[in-house]
Coordinates of C-alpha atoms in Angstrom, one line a residue:
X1 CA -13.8 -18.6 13.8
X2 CA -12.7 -19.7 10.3
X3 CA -9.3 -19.1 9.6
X4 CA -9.3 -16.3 6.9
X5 CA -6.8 -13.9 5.1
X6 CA -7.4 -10.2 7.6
X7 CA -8.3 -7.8 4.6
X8 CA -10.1 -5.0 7.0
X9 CA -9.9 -3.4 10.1
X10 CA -13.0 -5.7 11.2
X11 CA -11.2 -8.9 10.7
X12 CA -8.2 -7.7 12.4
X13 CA -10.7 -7.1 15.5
X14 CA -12.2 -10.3 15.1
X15 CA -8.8 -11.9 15.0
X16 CA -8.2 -10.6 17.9
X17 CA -10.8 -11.3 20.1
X18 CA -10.3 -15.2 18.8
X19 CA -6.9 -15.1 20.1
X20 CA -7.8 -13.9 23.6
X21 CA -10.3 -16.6 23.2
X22 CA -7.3 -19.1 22.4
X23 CA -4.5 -17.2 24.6
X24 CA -2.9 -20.1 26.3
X25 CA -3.6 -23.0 24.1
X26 CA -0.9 -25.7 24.4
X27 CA 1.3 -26.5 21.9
X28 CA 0.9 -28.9 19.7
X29 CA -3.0 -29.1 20.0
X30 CA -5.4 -27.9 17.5
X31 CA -6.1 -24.8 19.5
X32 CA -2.0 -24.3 19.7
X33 CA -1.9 -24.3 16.1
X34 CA -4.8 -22.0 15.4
X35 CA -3.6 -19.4 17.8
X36 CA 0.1 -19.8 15.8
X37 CA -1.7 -19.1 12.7
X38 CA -3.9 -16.2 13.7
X39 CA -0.6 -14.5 15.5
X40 CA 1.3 -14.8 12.2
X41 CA -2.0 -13.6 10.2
X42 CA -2.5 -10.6 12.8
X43 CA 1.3 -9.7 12.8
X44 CA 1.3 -9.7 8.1
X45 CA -1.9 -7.5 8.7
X46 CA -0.6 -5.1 11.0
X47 CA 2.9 -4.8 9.2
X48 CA 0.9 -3.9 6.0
X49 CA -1.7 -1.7 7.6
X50 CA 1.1 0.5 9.8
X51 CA 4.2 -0.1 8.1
X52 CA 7.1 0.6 10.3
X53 CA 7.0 4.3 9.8
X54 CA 9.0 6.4 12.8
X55 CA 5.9 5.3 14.9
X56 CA 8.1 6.9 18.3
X57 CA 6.6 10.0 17.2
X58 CA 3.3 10.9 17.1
X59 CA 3.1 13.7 14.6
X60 CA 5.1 11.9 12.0
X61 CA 2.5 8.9 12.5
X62 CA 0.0 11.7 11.4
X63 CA 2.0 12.6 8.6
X64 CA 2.0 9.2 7.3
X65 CA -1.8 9.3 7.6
X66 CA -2.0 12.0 5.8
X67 CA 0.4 10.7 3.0
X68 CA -0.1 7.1 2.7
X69 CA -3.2 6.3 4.5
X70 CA -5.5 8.6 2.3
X71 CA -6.6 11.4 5.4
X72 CA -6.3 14.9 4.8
X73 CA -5.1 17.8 6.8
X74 CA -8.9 19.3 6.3
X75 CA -9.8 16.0 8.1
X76 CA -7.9 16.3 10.5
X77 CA -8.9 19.7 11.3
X78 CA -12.5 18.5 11.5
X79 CA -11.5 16.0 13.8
X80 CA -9.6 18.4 15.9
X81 CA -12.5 21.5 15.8
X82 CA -10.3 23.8 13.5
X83 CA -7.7 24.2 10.4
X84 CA -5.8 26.1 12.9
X85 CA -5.5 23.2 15.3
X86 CA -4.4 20.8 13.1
X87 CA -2.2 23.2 11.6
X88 CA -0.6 23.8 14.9
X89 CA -0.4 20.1 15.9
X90 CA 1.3 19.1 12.5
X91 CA 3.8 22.0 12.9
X92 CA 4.6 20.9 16.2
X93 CA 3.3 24.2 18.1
X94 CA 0.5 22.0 20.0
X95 CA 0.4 19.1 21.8
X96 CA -2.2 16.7 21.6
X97 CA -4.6 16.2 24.3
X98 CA -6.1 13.2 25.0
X99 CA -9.8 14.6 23.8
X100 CA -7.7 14.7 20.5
X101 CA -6.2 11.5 20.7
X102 CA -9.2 9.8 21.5
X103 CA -11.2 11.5 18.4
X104 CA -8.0 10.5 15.9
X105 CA -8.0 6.6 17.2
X106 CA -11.5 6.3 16.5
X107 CA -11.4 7.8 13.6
X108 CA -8.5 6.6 12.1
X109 CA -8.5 3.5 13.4
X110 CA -4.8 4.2 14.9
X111 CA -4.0 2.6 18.2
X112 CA -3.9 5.2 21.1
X113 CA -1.2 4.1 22.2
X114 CA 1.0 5.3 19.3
X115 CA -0.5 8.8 19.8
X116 CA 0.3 8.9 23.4
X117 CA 4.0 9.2 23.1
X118 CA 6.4 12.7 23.4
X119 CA 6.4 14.7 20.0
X120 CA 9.7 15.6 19.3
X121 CA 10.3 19.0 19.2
X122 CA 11.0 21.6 15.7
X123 CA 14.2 21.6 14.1

């Protein structure tokens, strides 16, 4: 693998797997430094593509989506099977299920595991 700026969701996957590949390396050797590089590269992408946003909380996650990410609450609700749903889930009145968190992941591209956590209940 070429060392390259991550621009995309598919070179951030591709960095990745390269640094499983290189998990290990010694330091010092020419492996060592690439796997320094692509951890510094993979950490500036993944700051920039999910800025530290109250990421303890699923629903504000989703919020962020919605706000700053470009998704919509109608594309949520298509994700989810209704308007109600979503609406429910983004007023904090549902929980998500795992069905749900598994269809937002893939579809958003967020990690799972930031959907998994408690949602902090209504004011």
């Amino acid at each position: 693998m070429d060392i390259r700026p991550i621009r995309n969701d598919d070179d951030h996957m591709a960095a990745l797997r390269e640094i499983e590949r290189l998990w290990g390396a010694a330091t010092g050797t020419d492996d060592g430094d690439k796997l320094d590089v692509l951890a510094t590269l993979v950490e500036k992408y993944e700051e920039t593509r999910w800025p530290s946003v109250d990421a303890s909380d699923p629903v504000d996650l989703l919020n962020y989506a919605i706000d700053e990410l470009g998704h919509t609450q109608a594309e949520l609700a298509e994700l989810l099977g209704s308007r109600s749903r979503a609406s429910e889930l983004l007023n904090r009145r549902r929980l998500l299920t795992v069905e749900m968190i598994h269809k937002i992941s893939e579809a958003w591209k967020i990690p799972a595991d930031l959907l998994v956590r408690p949602i902090r209940s209504a004011a």
